[in-house]
Amino acid sequence: WVASIWLWFEISEKKIKEVHDACVKMYEGFKESLTGKKVSDAVNNKKFVRSEYSFKSMISGKIINGQIDLVFQNENDGFTVVDYKTNREIKPELYYIQLACYRQAVAKMMGVDEEKITCVLYYLRYDKEVDVTAECSKINIEECVNKL
């Protein structure tokens, strides 16, 4: 019985270290990415930067609640919305509608045109950024919300 508890503890300690190391690797990867450097610049220049940014938006008479992983004001006084993904596959098409909603909400909250909002998916496992702004701009959010 004691031996099984000790084995469990050893496995748990090993797993905790693996998870910790993976998290550090993902953090460092993001920090060194183009988007990570832009966030750092925004912070250093005292621009708008928020993580886990909650919002409510009215779309087609329905209240949409959301939480944006990261939004920051960029160098051209537009904003960048970042959504972190830990998926095992890179499939940005799954998130076009989600980020289109975020884009519209940020534009309304910040009082800027949607064209000034960039949308980025950041796949943490792969250190890969995918700019989905063009795809998000094609989404008719009202039509999508009306289907709910």
PDB file of C-alpha atoms in Angstrom:
ATOM      1  CA  TRP A   1       0.000   0.000   0.000  1.00  0.00           C
ATOM      2  CA  VAL A   2       2.771   2.451   0.931  1.00  0.00           C
ATOM      3  CA  ALA A   3       4.712   1.438  -2.183  1.00  0.00           C
ATOM      4  CA  SER A   4       1.708   2.246  -4.405  1.00  0.00           C
ATOM      5  CA  ILE A   5       1.360   5.682  -2.814  1.00  0.00           C
ATOM      6  CA  TRP A   6       5.069   6.332  -3.360  1.00  0.00           C
ATOM      7  CA  LEU A   7       4.795   5.218  -7.009  1.00  0.00           C
ATOM      8  CA  TRP A   8       1.786   7.510  -7.494  1.00  0.00           C
ATOM      9  CA  PHE A   9       3.759  10.408  -5.989  1.00  0.00           C
ATOM     10  CA  GLU A  10       6.724   9.756  -8.309  1.00  0.00           C
ATOM     11  CA  ILE A  11       4.446   9.585 -11.366  1.00  0.00           C
ATOM     12  CA  SER A  12       2.634  12.738 -10.276  1.00  0.00           C
ATOM     13  CA  GLU A  13       5.889  14.622  -9.742  1.00  0.00           C
ATOM     14  CA  LYS A  14       7.103  13.530 -13.181  1.00  0.00           C
ATOM     15  CA  LYS A  15       3.820  14.563 -14.813  1.00  0.00           C
ATOM     16  CA  ILE A  16       3.848  17.931 -13.032  1.00  0.00           C
ATOM     17  CA  LYS A  17       7.357  18.593 -14.340  1.00  0.00           C
ATOM     18  CA  GLU A  18       6.339  17.604 -17.888  1.00  0.00           C
ATOM     19  CA  VAL A  19       3.336  19.937 -17.797  1.00  0.00           C
ATOM     20  CA  HIS A  20       5.410  22.738 -16.271  1.00  0.00           C
ATOM     21  CA  ASP A  21       8.106  22.376 -18.930  1.00  0.00           C
ATOM     22  CA  ALA A  22       5.498  22.344 -21.713  1.00  0.00           C
ATOM     23  CA  CYS A  23       3.885  25.505 -20.328  1.00  0.00           C
ATOM     24  CA  VAL A  24       7.232  27.287 -20.085  1.00  0.00           C
ATOM     25  CA  LYS A  25       8.031  26.282 -23.682  1.00  0.00           C
ATOM     26  CA  MET A  26       4.668  27.638 -24.917  1.00  0.00           C
ATOM     27  CA  TYR A  27       5.112  30.871 -22.957  1.00  0.00           C
ATOM     28  CA  GLU A  28       8.621  31.411 -24.293  1.00  0.00           C
ATOM     29  CA  GLY A  29       7.482  30.627 -27.837  1.00  0.00           C
ATOM     30  CA  PHE A  30       4.715  33.209 -27.665  1.00  0.00           C
ATOM     31  CA  LYS A  31       6.967  35.808 -26.068  1.00  0.00           C
ATOM     32  CA  GLU A  32       9.448  35.471 -28.959  1.00  0.00           C
ATOM     33  CA  SER A  33       6.773  35.446 -31.673  1.00  0.00           C
ATOM     34  CA  LEU A  34       5.927  38.491 -33.786  1.00  0.00           C
ATOM     35  CA  THR A  35       2.646  38.924 -31.896  1.00  0.00           C
ATOM     36  CA  GLY A  36       4.374  38.469 -28.541  1.00  0.00           C
ATOM     37  CA  LYS A  37       6.847  41.205 -29.429  1.00  0.00           C
ATOM     38  CA  LYS A  38       3.990  43.496 -30.489  1.00  0.00           C
ATOM     39  CA  VAL A  39       2.308  42.919 -27.115  1.00  0.00           C
ATOM     40  CA  SER A  40       5.561  43.763 -25.360  1.00  0.00           C
ATOM     41  CA  ASP A  41       5.821  46.977 -27.393  1.00  0.00           C
ATOM     42  CA  ALA A  42       2.225  47.872 -26.497  1.00  0.00           C
ATOM     43  CA  VAL A  43       2.961  47.349 -22.797  1.00  0.00           C
ATOM     44  CA  ASN A  44       6.195  49.367 -22.982  1.00  0.00           C
ATOM     45  CA  ASN A  45       4.392  52.198 -24.799  1.00  0.00           C
ATOM     46  CA  LYS A  46       1.527  52.150 -22.275  1.00  0.00           C
ATOM     47  CA  LYS A  47      -1.060  51.236 -24.888  1.00  0.00           C
ATOM     48  CA  PHE A  48      -4.266  49.319 -24.210  1.00  0.00           C
ATOM     49  CA  VAL A  49      -3.516  45.669 -23.326  1.00  0.00           C
ATOM     50  CA  ARG A  50      -5.984  43.268 -21.700  1.00  0.00           C
ATOM     51  CA  SER A  51      -6.032  39.531 -21.210  1.00  0.00           C
ATOM     52  CA  GLU A  52      -9.111  37.429 -20.460  1.00  0.00           C
ATOM     53  CA  TYR A  53     -11.143  40.458 -21.557  1.00  0.00           C
ATOM     54  CA  SER A  54     -14.849  39.822 -20.982  1.00  0.00           C
ATOM     55  CA  PHE A  55     -17.459  41.501 -23.129  1.00  0.00           C
ATOM     56  CA  LYS A  56     -21.140  41.548 -24.012  1.00  0.00           C
ATOM     57  CA  SER A  57     -22.259  42.524 -27.459  1.00  0.00           C
ATOM     58  CA  MET A  58     -25.690  42.933 -28.997  1.00  0.00           C
ATOM     59  CA  ILE A  59     -25.954  41.204 -32.365  1.00  0.00           C
ATOM     60  CA  SER A  60     -29.299  40.851 -34.136  1.00  0.00           C
ATOM     61  CA  GLY A  61     -31.141  41.510 -30.897  1.00  0.00           C
ATOM     62  CA  LYS A  62     -29.250  38.810 -29.019  1.00  0.00           C
ATOM     63  CA  ILE A  63     -26.700  39.365 -26.276  1.00  0.00           C
ATOM     64  CA  ILE A  64     -23.438  37.603 -27.022  1.00  0.00           C
ATOM     65  CA  ASN A  65     -21.065  37.021 -24.091  1.00  0.00           C
ATOM     66  CA  GLY A  66     -17.432  36.310 -24.716  1.00  0.00           C
ATOM     67  CA  GLN A  67     -13.964  36.380 -23.262  1.00  0.00           C
ATOM     68  CA  ILE A  68     -11.065  37.401 -25.460  1.00  0.00           C
ATOM     69  CA  ASP A  69      -7.769  35.757 -24.534  1.00  0.00           C
ATOM     70  CA  LEU A  70      -5.748  38.858 -25.436  1.00  0.00           C
ATOM     71  CA  VAL A  71      -6.464  42.216 -27.058  1.00  0.00           C
ATOM     72  CA  PHE A  72      -3.994  45.043 -27.464  1.00  0.00           C
ATOM     73  CA  GLN A  73      -3.617  48.343 -29.224  1.00  0.00           C
ATOM     74  CA  ASN A  74      -1.054  48.089 -31.973  1.00  0.00           C
ATOM     75  CA  GLU A  75       1.346  50.547 -33.587  1.00  0.00           C
ATOM     76  CA  ASN A  76      -1.196  51.961 -36.054  1.00  0.00           C
ATOM     77  CA  ASP A  77      -3.727  52.621 -33.279  1.00  0.00           C
ATOM     78  CA  GLY A  78      -5.775  49.677 -34.403  1.00  0.00           C
ATOM     79  CA  PHE A  79      -6.178  46.614 -32.207  1.00  0.00           C
ATOM     80  CA  THR A  80      -5.140  42.985 -32.369  1.00  0.00           C
ATOM     81  CA  VAL A  81      -7.290  40.180 -30.996  1.00  0.00           C
ATOM     82  CA  VAL A  82      -5.374  37.014 -30.094  1.00  0.00           C
ATOM     83  CA  ASP A  83      -7.037  33.704 -29.385  1.00  0.00           C
ATOM     84  CA  TYR A  84      -4.734  31.030 -27.965  1.00  0.00           C
ATOM     85  CA  LYS A  85      -5.258  27.468 -29.129  1.00  0.00           C
ATOM     86  CA  THR A  86      -3.797  24.270 -27.699  1.00  0.00           C
ATOM     87  CA  ASN A  87      -5.325  21.985 -30.317  1.00  0.00           C
ATOM     88  CA  ARG A  88      -3.354  19.049 -31.650  1.00  0.00           C
ATOM     89  CA  GLU A  89      -4.260  20.136 -35.196  1.00  0.00           C
ATOM     90  CA  ILE A  90      -4.105  23.525 -36.855  1.00  0.00           C
ATOM     91  CA  LYS A  91      -7.603  24.200 -38.208  1.00  0.00           C
ATOM     92  CA  PRO A  92      -8.219  27.944 -38.225  1.00  0.00           C
ATOM     93  CA  GLU A  93     -11.476  27.590 -40.165  1.00  0.00           C
ATOM     94  CA  LEU A  94     -13.105  26.303 -36.964  1.00  0.00           C
ATOM     95  CA  TYR A  95     -12.680  29.741 -35.366  1.00  0.00           C
ATOM     96  CA  TYR A  96     -13.556  32.290 -38.065  1.00  0.00           C
ATOM     97  CA  ILE A  97     -17.012  33.010 -36.651  1.00  0.00           C
ATOM     98  CA  GLN A  98     -15.719  33.235 -33.072  1.00  0.00           C
ATOM     99  CA  LEU A  99     -13.023  35.739 -33.998  1.00  0.00           C
ATOM    100  CA  ALA A 100     -15.384  37.676 -36.271  1.00  0.00           C
ATOM    101  CA  CYS A 101     -17.616  38.181 -33.200  1.00  0.00           C
ATOM    102  CA  TYR A 102     -14.602  39.292 -31.146  1.00  0.00           C
ATOM    103  CA  ARG A 103     -13.557  41.651 -33.933  1.00  0.00           C
ATOM    104  CA  GLN A 104     -16.957  43.291 -34.087  1.00  0.00           C
ATOM    105  CA  ALA A 105     -17.153  43.586 -30.285  1.00  0.00           C
ATOM    106  CA  VAL A 106     -13.697  45.191 -30.002  1.00  0.00           C
ATOM    107  CA  ALA A 107     -14.497  47.621 -32.830  1.00  0.00           C
ATOM    108  CA  LYS A 108     -17.677  48.724 -31.020  1.00  0.00           C
ATOM    109  CA  MET A 109     -16.020  48.952 -27.584  1.00  0.00           C
ATOM    110  CA  MET A 110     -13.007  50.899 -28.861  1.00  0.00           C
ATOM    111  CA  GLY A 111     -14.930  53.078 -31.296  1.00  0.00           C
ATOM    112  CA  VAL A 112     -12.907  52.091 -34.366  1.00  0.00           C
ATOM    113  CA  ASP A 113     -13.778  50.581 -37.734  1.00  0.00           C
ATOM    114  CA  GLU A 114     -13.559  46.795 -37.956  1.00  0.00           C
ATOM    115  CA  GLU A 115     -10.879  47.253 -40.619  1.00  0.00           C
ATOM    116  CA  LYS A 116      -8.564  48.410 -37.805  1.00  0.00           C
ATOM    117  CA  ILE A 117      -8.949  45.104 -35.938  1.00  0.00           C
ATOM    118  CA  THR A 118      -6.531  42.262 -36.693  1.00  0.00           C
ATOM    119  CA  CYS A 119      -7.431  38.714 -35.634  1.00  0.00           C
ATOM    120  CA  VAL A 120      -4.752  36.158 -34.829  1.00  0.00           C
ATOM    121  CA  LEU A 121      -4.970  32.544 -33.738  1.00  0.00           C
ATOM    122  CA  TYR A 122      -1.880  31.486 -31.846  1.00  0.00           C
ATOM    123  CA  TYR A 123      -1.321  27.728 -31.702  1.00  0.00           C
ATOM    124  CA  LEU A 124       0.751  27.310 -28.552  1.00  0.00           C
ATOM    125  CA  ARG A 125       1.859  23.713 -29.212  1.00  0.00           C
ATOM    126  CA  TYR A 126       3.340  24.748 -32.561  1.00  0.00           C
ATOM    127  CA  ASP A 127       4.545  28.310 -31.890  1.00  0.00           C
ATOM    128  CA  LYS A 128       2.439  29.213 -34.913  1.00  0.00           C
ATOM    129  CA  GLU A 129       0.499  32.387 -35.605  1.00  0.00           C
ATOM    130  CA  VAL A 130      -2.330  32.384 -38.108  1.00  0.00           C
ATOM    131  CA  ASP A 131      -3.744  35.745 -39.162  1.00  0.00           C
ATOM    132  CA  VAL A 132      -7.439  35.135 -39.876  1.00  0.00           C
ATOM    133  CA  THR A 133      -8.423  38.771 -40.353  1.00  0.00           C
ATOM    134  CA  ALA A 134      -9.297  38.398 -44.043  1.00  0.00           C
ATOM    135  CA  GLU A 135     -11.482  35.354 -43.358  1.00  0.00           C
ATOM    136  CA  CYS A 136     -13.189  37.054 -40.401  1.00  0.00           C
ATOM    137  CA  SER A 137     -14.014  40.097 -42.524  1.00  0.00           C
ATOM    138  CA  LYS A 138     -16.051  37.860 -44.866  1.00  0.00           C
ATOM    139  CA  ILE A 139     -18.285  36.523 -42.083  1.00  0.00           C
ATOM    140  CA  ASN A 140     -21.822  37.874 -41.825  1.00  0.00           C
ATOM    141  CA  ILE A 141     -22.128  37.732 -38.036  1.00  0.00           C
ATOM    142  CA  GLU A 142     -25.800  38.705 -37.953  1.00  0.00           C
ATOM    143  CA  GLU A 143     -26.637  35.837 -40.284  1.00  0.00           C
ATOM    144  CA  CYS A 144     -24.663  33.401 -38.107  1.00  0.00           C
ATOM    145  CA  VAL A 145     -26.315  34.615 -34.897  1.00  0.00           C
ATOM    146  CA  ASN A 146     -29.781  34.386 -36.459  1.00  0.00           C
ATOM    147  CA  LYS A 147     -29.145  30.673 -37.072  1.00  0.00           C
ATOM    148  CA  LEU A 148     -28.708  30.075 -33.325  1.00  0.00           C
TER     149      LEU A 148
END
